[in-house]
Short mmCIF file of C-alpha atoms and ligand atoms in Angstrom, two decimals:
data_model
loop_
_atom_site.label_atom_id
_atom_site.label_comp_id
_atom_site.label_asym_id
_atom_site.label_seq_id
_atom_site.Cartn_x
_atom_site.Cartn_y
_atom_site.Cartn_z
CA MET A 12 -28.40 -14.92 -4.89
CA LYS A 13 -27.30 -12.94 -7.43
CA THR A 14 -25.04 -9.65 -8.78
CA GLN A 15 -22.84 -8.74 -11.65
CA VAL A 16 -19.68 -8.09 -9.34
CA ALA A 17 -18.97 -10.06 -6.33
CA ILE A 18 -15.95 -8.34 -4.73
CA ILE A 19 -13.83 -10.48 -2.22
CA GLY A 20 -12.09 -8.18 0.54
CA ALA A 21 -13.71 -5.10 2.37
CA GLY A 22 -10.33 -3.17 2.58
CA PRO A 23 -9.37 -0.11 0.77
CA SER A 24 -9.29 -2.18 -2.29
CA GLY A 25 -12.68 -4.09 -2.36
CA LEU A 26 -14.47 -1.24 -0.59
CA LEU A 27 -13.00 1.77 -3.11
CA LEU A 28 -14.12 -0.59 -6.00
CA GLY A 29 -17.47 -1.45 -4.34
CA GLN A 30 -18.10 2.22 -4.59
CA LEU A 31 -16.86 3.28 -8.17
CA LEU A 32 -19.07 0.30 -9.54
CA SER A 33 -22.03 1.45 -7.85
CA LYS A 34 -21.93 5.05 -8.98
CA GLN A 35 -21.95 3.01 -12.51
CA GLY A 36 -24.90 1.25 -11.48
CA ILE A 37 -22.86 -1.57 -11.84
CA ASP A 38 -24.21 -4.24 -8.31
CA ASN A 39 -21.98 -5.61 -6.57
CA VAL A 40 -21.64 -7.55 -3.41
CA ILE A 41 -18.68 -7.24 -0.59
CA ILE A 42 -17.97 -10.59 1.27
CA GLU A 43 -15.11 -9.96 4.02
CA ARG A 44 -13.63 -12.08 6.20
CA ALA A 45 -13.63 -9.90 9.66
CA ALA A 46 -15.65 -7.21 11.41
CA GLY A 47 -15.93 -3.99 10.06
CA ASP A 48 -14.20 -2.44 13.40
CA TYR A 49 -11.13 -5.09 13.51
CA ILE A 50 -10.68 -3.97 9.94
CA LEU A 51 -10.72 -0.39 11.16
CA GLY A 52 -8.16 -1.20 13.62
CA ARG A 53 -5.73 -1.98 11.49
CA ILE A 54 -3.06 0.91 11.57
CA ARG A 55 -1.65 1.22 7.63
CA ALA A 56 0.24 3.41 5.95
CA GLY A 57 -1.13 7.24 5.16
CA VAL A 58 0.52 8.71 1.57
CA LEU A 59 -1.68 8.96 -1.43
CA GLU A 60 -0.56 9.91 -5.00
CA GLN A 61 -3.20 12.30 -6.58
CA GLY A 62 -4.30 9.55 -8.80
CA MET A 63 -5.70 7.82 -5.60
CA THR A 64 -7.25 11.31 -4.05
CA ASP A 65 -8.66 11.96 -7.21
CA LEU A 66 -10.43 8.61 -7.40
CA LEU A 67 -11.60 8.83 -4.05
CA ARG A 68 -13.07 12.14 -4.80
CA GLU A 69 -14.87 10.30 -8.23
CA ALA A 70 -15.99 7.60 -5.49
CA GLY A 71 -17.76 10.43 -3.25
CA VAL A 72 -15.94 10.09 -0.63
CA GLY A 73 -13.15 12.33 -0.85
CA GLU A 74 -14.88 15.51 1.23
CA ARG A 75 -13.03 14.14 4.81
CA MET A 76 -9.92 13.83 3.02
CA ASP A 77 -9.72 17.38 1.74
CA ARG A 78 -10.94 18.88 4.93
CA GLU A 79 -8.40 17.10 7.00
CA GLY A 80 -5.41 15.54 4.95
CA GLN A 81 -2.48 17.60 4.54
CA ILE A 82 -0.72 18.45 1.08
CA HIS A 83 2.55 17.71 0.74
CA THR A 84 5.16 19.74 -1.67
CA GLY A 85 8.12 17.51 -0.80
CA VAL A 86 9.97 14.85 1.58
CA GLU A 87 13.21 14.91 2.94
CA LEU A 88 16.12 12.27 3.02
CA ALA A 89 18.81 12.40 5.50
CA PHE A 90 21.96 11.23 5.30
CA ASN A 91 25.18 11.33 6.94
CA ASN A 92 23.20 13.80 9.27
CA LYS A 93 22.48 16.02 6.22
CA ARG A 94 18.83 16.76 4.78
CA VAL A 95 18.28 16.75 1.55
CA LYS A 96 15.40 17.81 0.46
CA ILE A 97 13.06 16.31 -2.71
CA GLU A 98 10.83 19.51 -3.64
CA LEU A 99 8.10 17.21 -5.23
CA GLU A 100 6.16 19.67 -6.74
CA LYS A 101 8.70 21.44 -8.45
CA LEU A 102 10.64 18.67 -9.83
CA THR A 103 7.40 17.28 -11.02
CA GLY A 104 5.92 20.76 -12.09
CA GLY A 105 3.11 20.35 -9.67
CA SER A 106 2.72 17.15 -8.52
CA THR A 107 1.92 16.22 -5.00
CA VAL A 108 0.99 14.05 -2.11
CA MET A 109 -1.76 14.09 0.22
CA VAL A 110 -0.99 12.57 3.92
CA TYR A 111 -4.12 10.85 4.98
CA GLY A 112 -4.30 7.75 6.74
CA GLN A 113 -5.41 4.56 5.30
CA THR A 114 -7.41 3.93 8.27
CA GLU A 115 -9.21 6.80 7.48
CA VAL A 116 -9.91 6.36 3.73
CA THR A 117 -11.25 2.96 5.03
CA ARG A 118 -13.67 4.67 7.60
CA ASP A 119 -14.91 6.68 4.83
CA LEU A 120 -15.34 3.90 2.09
CA MET A 121 -17.41 1.98 4.70
CA GLU A 122 -19.17 4.83 6.08
CA ALA A 123 -20.59 5.51 2.68
CA ARG A 124 -21.71 1.94 1.52
CA SER A 125 -23.66 1.62 4.51
CA ALA A 126 -25.40 5.27 3.43
CA ALA A 127 -25.74 3.90 0.05
CA ASP A 128 -27.29 0.64 1.23
CA LEU A 129 -25.14 -1.65 -0.60
CA THR A 130 -24.87 -5.30 0.44
CA THR A 131 -21.41 -6.34 2.69
CA TYR A 132 -21.53 -9.63 4.34
CA TYR A 133 -18.74 -9.11 7.19
CA GLU A 134 -17.69 -12.05 9.33
CA SER A 135 -17.72 -14.48 6.54
CA SER A 136 -15.89 -17.80 6.59
CA ASN A 137 -15.47 -20.83 4.37
CA VAL A 138 -15.36 -18.18 1.41
CA VAL A 139 -14.58 -20.52 -1.94
CA LEU A 140 -14.89 -19.01 -5.51
CA HIS A 141 -15.76 -21.42 -8.27
CA ASP A 142 -15.98 -21.73 -12.01
CA VAL A 143 -13.93 -18.65 -12.15
CA LYS A 144 -13.17 -19.65 -15.45
CA THR A 145 -16.19 -20.09 -17.02
CA ASP A 146 -19.28 -17.18 -17.82
CA SER A 147 -21.34 -18.23 -14.75
CA PRO A 148 -18.83 -17.85 -11.34
CA TYR A 149 -20.52 -18.04 -8.33
CA VAL A 150 -19.01 -17.63 -4.69
CA THR A 151 -20.20 -20.10 -1.62
CA PHE A 152 -19.60 -18.47 2.12
CA GLU A 153 -21.14 -18.60 5.38
CA GLN A 154 -21.99 -15.82 7.72
CA GLY A 155 -24.22 -15.64 11.04
CA GLY A 156 -24.42 -19.85 11.26
CA GLU A 157 -25.96 -19.62 7.19
CA GLU A 158 -24.83 -20.89 4.21
CA TYR A 159 -25.09 -19.11 0.82
CA ARG A 160 -24.07 -18.50 -2.90
CA LEU A 161 -23.85 -15.74 -4.68
CA ASP A 162 -23.76 -16.40 -8.39
CA CYS A 163 -21.69 -13.32 -10.40
CA ASP A 164 -20.09 -12.35 -13.55
CA TYR A 165 -17.27 -11.39 -12.30
CA ILE A 166 -15.07 -11.85 -9.14
CA ALA A 167 -13.01 -9.04 -7.64
CA GLY A 168 -10.47 -10.83 -5.60
CA CYS A 169 -9.52 -7.64 -3.01
CA ASP A 170 -8.77 -10.28 -0.06
CA GLY A 171 -4.76 -9.01 0.42
CA PHE A 172 -1.66 -11.23 0.43
CA HIS A 173 -3.36 -13.68 2.42
CA GLY A 174 -6.83 -13.95 1.17
CA VAL A 175 -8.56 -17.06 -1.09
CA SER A 176 -8.22 -15.47 -4.38
CA ARG A 177 -5.27 -15.80 -5.32
CA PRO A 178 -4.48 -19.55 -4.42
CA THR A 179 -7.95 -20.35 -6.61
CA ILE A 180 -5.34 -19.82 -9.60
CA PRO A 181 -3.55 -23.19 -10.28
CA GLU A 182 -0.53 -23.05 -9.65
CA SER A 183 0.38 -24.35 -12.68
CA SER A 184 -1.40 -21.20 -13.91
CA ARG A 185 0.28 -18.49 -11.79
CA LYS A 186 3.91 -17.23 -11.29
CA GLU A 187 5.25 -15.35 -8.10
CA PHE A 188 8.44 -13.24 -7.47
CA GLU A 189 9.27 -12.46 -4.15
CA ARG A 190 12.13 -10.78 -2.74
CA VAL A 191 12.25 -10.83 1.53
CA TYR A 192 14.15 -8.16 3.32
CA PRO A 193 16.56 -9.63 6.01
CA PHE A 194 14.80 -6.65 8.47
CA GLY A 195 10.84 -5.37 9.51
CA TRP A 196 9.70 -2.10 10.33
CA LEU A 197 8.70 -1.34 14.08
CA GLY A 198 5.97 1.47 14.12
CA VAL A 199 4.15 3.68 16.57
CA LEU A 200 1.40 6.01 16.51
CA SER A 201 1.64 9.03 19.32
CA ASP A 202 -0.52 11.79 19.86
CA THR A 203 1.63 14.06 19.78
CA PRO A 204 2.93 16.90 17.26
CA PRO A 205 4.93 15.71 14.29
CA VAL A 206 8.42 16.73 14.69
CA ASN A 207 8.72 18.27 11.33
CA ASP A 208 6.41 19.20 8.55
CA GLU A 209 7.54 16.57 5.98
CA LEU A 210 8.21 13.25 5.90
CA ILE A 211 11.96 12.16 6.59
CA TYR A 212 13.63 8.97 5.79
CA CYS A 213 16.85 8.35 7.52
CA LYS A 214 19.51 5.95 6.70
CA THR A 215 22.20 5.75 9.77
CA ASP A 216 24.76 3.33 10.52
CA ARG A 217 22.56 2.30 13.63
CA GLY A 218 19.89 1.40 10.69
CA PHE A 219 17.06 3.20 8.69
CA ALA A 220 14.33 5.43 10.66
CA MET A 221 11.38 7.61 9.57
CA THR A 222 9.19 10.52 10.72
CA SER A 223 5.77 11.14 9.24
CA MET A 224 2.17 11.61 10.49
CA ARG A 225 -1.38 11.54 10.91
CA SER A 226 -2.94 15.24 11.66
CA ALA A 227 -1.04 18.32 13.34
CA THR A 228 -1.60 16.56 16.68
CA ARG A 229 -0.66 12.42 15.91
CA SER A 230 2.46 11.43 14.79
CA ARG A 231 3.61 8.19 13.27
CA TYR A 232 7.45 6.76 13.44
CA TYR A 233 9.48 4.03 12.64
CA LEU A 234 12.36 1.92 12.74
CA GLN A 235 14.54 -0.58 11.20
CA VAL A 236 14.60 -3.55 13.51
CA PRO A 237 16.05 -7.36 12.89
CA LEU A 238 13.50 -9.95 11.61
CA THR A 239 14.34 -11.65 15.17
CA ASP A 240 12.92 -8.20 17.03
CA LYS A 241 9.89 -8.32 18.93
CA VAL A 242 7.02 -5.66 20.25
CA GLU A 243 7.64 -6.69 23.69
CA ASN A 244 11.45 -5.80 23.73
CA TRP A 245 10.89 -2.17 22.98
CA SER A 246 9.76 0.22 26.02
CA ASP A 247 8.18 3.65 24.43
CA ASP A 248 11.43 5.44 26.09
CA ASP A 249 13.49 2.46 24.45
CA PHE A 250 11.61 3.58 21.06
CA TRP A 251 12.20 7.23 21.61
CA THR A 252 15.98 7.02 22.84
CA GLU A 253 17.12 4.90 19.75
CA LEU A 254 14.38 7.28 17.22
CA LYS A 255 16.69 10.48 18.07
CA ARG A 256 19.92 8.47 18.19
CA ARG A 257 18.84 7.76 14.20
CA LEU A 258 17.58 11.47 13.63
CA PRO A 259 19.61 14.03 11.92
CA ASP A 260 21.07 15.82 15.33
CA ASP A 261 18.76 19.48 14.21
CA VAL A 262 15.30 17.07 14.09
CA ALA A 263 16.44 15.04 17.45
CA GLU A 264 16.67 18.29 19.39
CA LYS A 265 12.85 18.95 18.14
CA LEU A 266 11.36 15.45 18.81
CA ILE A 267 8.41 15.74 21.39
CA THR A 268 7.72 12.35 23.02
CA GLY A 269 4.64 10.85 24.94
CA PRO A 270 3.08 6.83 25.21
CA THR A 271 2.61 5.49 21.93
CA ILE A 272 -0.56 4.39 21.04
CA GLU A 273 0.02 1.62 18.68
CA LYS A 274 3.41 -0.28 18.33
CA SER A 275 3.79 -2.97 15.85
CA ILE A 276 6.68 -4.74 13.68
CA ALA A 277 5.87 -5.51 9.66
CA PRO A 278 8.14 -7.75 7.19
CA LEU A 279 9.27 -6.24 4.35
CA ARG A 280 8.48 -7.91 1.25
CA SER A 281 8.26 -7.61 -2.56
CA PHE A 282 6.15 -9.49 -3.87
CA VAL A 283 4.08 -9.96 -7.28
CA CYS A 284 1.75 -12.70 -8.84
CA GLU A 285 1.60 -12.60 -12.66
CA PRO A 286 -1.29 -12.85 -14.45
CA MET A 287 -3.63 -10.82 -12.15
CA GLN A 288 -6.44 -12.52 -14.20
CA TYR A 289 -7.49 -15.68 -14.28
CA GLY A 290 -10.92 -16.15 -16.45
CA ASN A 291 -13.41 -13.61 -14.40
CA LEU A 292 -11.14 -13.82 -11.32
CA PHE A 293 -9.12 -10.59 -11.33
CA LEU A 294 -6.72 -10.05 -8.31
CA VAL A 295 -6.44 -6.29 -7.14
CA GLY A 296 -4.57 -4.53 -4.77
CA ASP A 297 -2.06 -6.70 -2.08
CA ALA A 298 -4.15 -10.14 -3.35
CA ALA A 299 -1.60 -9.87 -6.31
CA HIS A 300 1.07 -7.92 -5.13
CA ILE A 301 3.44 -6.35 -2.09
CA VAL A 302 5.89 -3.66 -1.70
CA PRO A 303 7.98 -2.92 1.26
CA PRO A 304 6.52 0.59 3.05
CA THR A 305 10.03 2.51 1.76
CA GLY A 306 8.30 3.93 -1.30
CA ALA A 307 4.71 4.46 -0.07
CA LYS A 308 3.32 2.74 -2.82
CA GLY A 309 1.12 -0.34 -1.26
CA LEU A 310 -2.32 1.54 -1.10
CA ASN A 311 -1.61 3.51 -3.67
CA LEU A 312 -0.88 0.37 -6.67
CA ALA A 313 -4.20 -1.18 -5.01
CA ALA A 314 -5.79 2.18 -6.37
CA SER A 315 -4.41 1.91 -9.85
CA ASP A 316 -5.70 -1.70 -10.12
CA VAL A 317 -9.06 -0.79 -9.02
CA ALA A 318 -8.92 2.28 -11.58
CA THR A 319 -8.08 0.06 -14.09
CA LEU A 320 -10.80 -2.78 -13.16
CA ASN A 321 -13.80 -0.52 -12.80
CA LYS A 322 -12.69 1.14 -16.30
CA ILE A 323 -13.15 -2.36 -17.72
CA LEU A 324 -16.18 -3.17 -15.83
CA THR A 325 -17.65 -0.11 -16.78
CA ARG A 326 -16.98 -0.54 -20.25
CA VAL A 327 -18.48 -4.29 -20.35
CA TYR A 328 -21.45 -3.18 -18.95
CA LYS A 329 -21.92 0.04 -20.40
CA ASP A 330 -20.80 -0.78 -24.13
CA GLY A 331 -21.16 -4.29 -24.19
CA ASP A 332 -17.20 -5.06 -25.02
CA LYS A 333 -16.27 -7.70 -23.12
CA ALA A 334 -13.04 -8.02 -24.74
CA CYS A 335 -11.48 -5.62 -22.97
CA ILE A 336 -11.37 -7.78 -19.88
CA ASN A 337 -8.12 -9.23 -21.18
CA GLN A 338 -6.33 -5.81 -21.02
CA TYR A 339 -6.48 -5.95 -16.84
CA SER A 340 -3.40 -7.88 -16.03
CA GLU A 341 -0.94 -6.66 -18.75
CA ILE A 342 -1.77 -3.07 -18.13
CA CYS A 343 -2.04 -3.53 -14.00
CA LEU A 344 1.39 -5.15 -14.06
CA ARG A 345 3.45 -2.35 -16.06
CA ARG A 346 2.13 -0.10 -13.17
CA VAL A 347 2.91 -2.96 -10.59
CA TRP A 348 6.51 -3.33 -11.50
CA HIS A 349 7.12 0.60 -11.85
CA GLY A 350 6.51 0.36 -8.14
CA GLU A 351 8.13 -2.62 -7.42
CA ARG A 352 11.23 -1.29 -8.39
CA PHE A 353 11.35 2.31 -6.91
CA SER A 354 10.24 0.40 -3.36
CA TRP A 355 13.22 -1.91 -4.03
CA TRP A 356 15.28 0.58 -4.91
CA MET A 357 14.26 2.89 -1.74
CA THR A 358 14.52 0.60 0.40
CA SER A 359 18.00 -0.73 -0.84
CA MET A 360 19.28 3.05 -0.67
CA LEU A 361 17.88 3.74 2.35
CA HIS A 362 18.46 0.60 4.56
CA ASP A 363 21.42 -1.00 6.23
CA PHE A 364 21.55 -4.52 4.91
CA GLY A 365 24.30 -5.08 7.75
CA ASP A 366 26.41 -8.64 7.44
CA ASP A 367 23.98 -11.07 6.23
CA GLY A 368 26.78 -14.13 8.30
CA ALA A 369 28.27 -16.14 5.82
CA ASN A 370 28.71 -13.70 3.01
CA SER A 371 29.44 -10.26 4.50
CA THR A 372 31.68 -8.96 2.36
CA ASP A 373 28.80 -9.08 -0.28
CA ALA A 374 25.89 -7.43 1.40
CA GLU A 375 28.65 -4.58 2.65
CA THR A 376 29.93 -4.20 -1.02
CA TYR A 377 25.80 -4.07 -1.63
CA GLY A 378 26.50 -1.86 0.75
CA ARG A 379 28.43 0.42 -0.85
CA PHE A 380 26.97 0.46 -4.17
CA MET A 381 23.82 1.45 -2.57
CA SER A 382 25.30 4.44 -0.70
CA SER A 383 26.62 5.42 -3.65
CA GLU A 384 23.54 5.54 -5.75
CA LEU A 385 21.77 7.67 -2.80
CA ASN A 386 24.94 10.40 -3.29
CA PHE A 387 24.04 10.20 -6.86
CA TYR A 388 20.64 10.77 -7.32
CA THR A 389 20.52 13.40 -4.47
CA ASP A 390 23.35 15.22 -5.74
CA ASN A 391 21.91 16.89 -8.38
CA GLU A 392 18.48 17.96 -9.80
CA ALA A 393 17.98 15.21 -12.18
CA GLY A 394 18.40 12.77 -9.73
CA ARG A 395 16.08 14.51 -7.46
CA ARG A 396 13.62 14.49 -10.01
CA VAL A 397 13.82 10.83 -10.57
CA ILE A 398 13.06 10.24 -6.97
CA ALA A 399 10.27 12.88 -7.42
CA MET A 400 8.71 11.62 -10.83
CA GLN A 401 8.38 8.27 -9.09
CA TYR A 402 7.34 9.18 -5.49
CA VAL A 403 4.06 11.24 -6.65
CA GLY A 404 3.51 8.44 -9.00
CA LEU A 405 3.56 7.54 -12.66
CA PRO A 406 0.68 8.07 -14.62
CA TYR A 407 -2.33 5.80 -14.93
CA GLU A 408 -2.98 3.66 -18.58
CA ASP A 409 -5.77 3.95 -19.86
CA LEU A 410 -7.53 0.84 -21.55
CA SER A 411 -7.08 0.64 -25.63
N1 LIG B 501 -12.68 -13.81 2.25
C1 LIG B 501 -12.96 -12.68 3.00
N2 LIG B 501 -12.35 -11.49 3.19
C2 LIG B 501 -10.97 -11.58 3.13
C3 LIG B 501 -10.30 -12.97 3.30
C4 LIG B 501 -11.82 -13.92 2.53
N3 LIG B 501 -10.71 -15.60 2.85
N4 LIG B 501 -9.07 -13.15 3.37
C5 LIG B 501 -9.05 -11.83 3.97
N5 LIG B 501 -10.10 -11.03 3.46
C6 LIG B 501 -10.08 -9.52 3.80
C7 LIG B 501 -9.54 -8.95 5.04
O1 LIG B 501 -10.16 -9.26 6.28
C8 LIG B 501 -9.04 -7.76 4.44
O2 LIG B 501 -9.88 -6.76 5.11
O3 LIG B 501 -9.65 -8.95 2.79
C9 LIG B 501 -9.46 -7.51 2.63
C10 LIG B 501 -7.97 -7.00 2.06
O4 LIG B 501 -7.47 -5.76 2.76
P1 LIG B 501 -6.14 -5.68 2.81
O5 LIG B 501 -5.53 -6.68 2.91
O6 LIG B 501 -6.01 -4.01 3.24
O7 LIG B 501 -5.56 -5.39 0.99
P2 LIG B 501 -6.23 -4.69 0.05
O8 LIG B 501 -7.47 -3.78 0.20
O9 LIG B 501 -5.44 -4.18 -1.43
O10 LIG B 501 -5.43 -3.11 0.39
C11 LIG B 501 -4.03 -2.99 0.24
O11 LIG B 501 -3.64 -2.14 2.73
O12 LIG B 501 -2.27 -3.82 3.49
C12 LIG B 501 -2.32 -2.74 3.06
O13 LIG B 501 -0.05 -2.22 2.60
C13 LIG B 501 -1.38 -2.46 2.49
O14 LIG B 501 -1.94 -0.13 2.27
C14 LIG B 501 -2.04 -1.49 1.52
C15 LIG B 501 -3.32 -1.80 1.52
C1 LIG B 502 3.34 6.40 7.22
O1 LIG B 502 2.70 7.45 7.29
O2 LIG B 502 2.78 5.46 7.76
C2 LIG B 502 4.40 6.16 5.77
C3 LIG B 502 4.83 7.06 5.00
C4 LIG B 502 5.33 6.89 3.69
C5 LIG B 502 5.36 5.84 3.90
C6 LIG B 502 5.60 4.96 4.68
C7 LIG B 502 4.59 5.25 5.65
O3 LIG B 502 6.83 5.31 2.72
#
């Protein structure tokens, strides 16, 4: 089999890239390890920057998002039992964010790909990338008991943190940067009305909490928990009781509880692989970088990688300019590191790092620094503008 671009992974990165390339008449095939339903069952984030919503509309999959998504003009930070509004639209001169679940983004992209009858191999196994440093790379994989070889010009590694693409780059040719946080997020979905119109990020002595939503009837809540914690330790009642303890009093009073329909714990990590390109292999999204969810950047950084790769491949195939592929990693990494730093900063300001045992004084000192940081940046408009500019997302960079 032959295609122009082989895409590994049918998560948001792979599906969005495939849709944009197809719009340009660039042939692509997606090879995905899991079944489509399994991918849709993964509960992920829900805040989209304007850059991403514009990209989804360009890809022709923005109609349901525009109908069902919620435009948010602000978010709240709550600490010391006070609530500070970060007025995103006012402070940035008009930028907002869209609340629309990643699951719905993925569903819209999957349905569009299927409607366009584009080739996607779900439930593939033993995916191996070959000759990525040559002009004739190829992918071998198995599916439905058959072995396949897909020859291509380029490979987009959209296969997430645990995928096969990043390890295809020899260790001697890549450098990985990582910070693992000493806590995780316990998240629940419930078919209950959101407790507040805007998202609230809460810092308390008991730990971080967050209120979000998926619609007017479906809420998403999070609690900071120790890395050693397990989902089975948390009954619904335990979760609601602890959430109320961490919410500002006037918010806790309004909380409507109910049975949870999803409950999971996710670790928090900052991770970047440099470079994001090796020959004709391009790492995209979670395959190249991971952020703690406190800045709502994971999906949005994946989108900006996709935007850059789409621009590059369009220039390669439409203008015959192959040299521009060497801009990919540098352009992506500039925006990735901004997103990494903002996500680390928000995580550091809003979580309780407690004591790390052996060196509790250091942890407590760090905690005082970050409490001061939170007070300083929320106490004045210039500081709130710094938060707002990064939360709505920095501009996408064009090719030179
Ligand atoms: N072969 C084929 N597919 C694979 C392989 C493999 N060896 N390994 C992983 N995959 C698939 C996974 O099953 C998944 O569907 O690649 C896809 C990667 O999707 P994501 O992990 O969602 O990564 P990405 O598309 O970059 O989206 C980033 O997802 O995890 C969230 O917080 C993250 O919001 C961010 C977004
Ligand atoms: C979510 O709605 O799941 C969400 C929103 C904002 C974040 C993280 C998660 O920063």
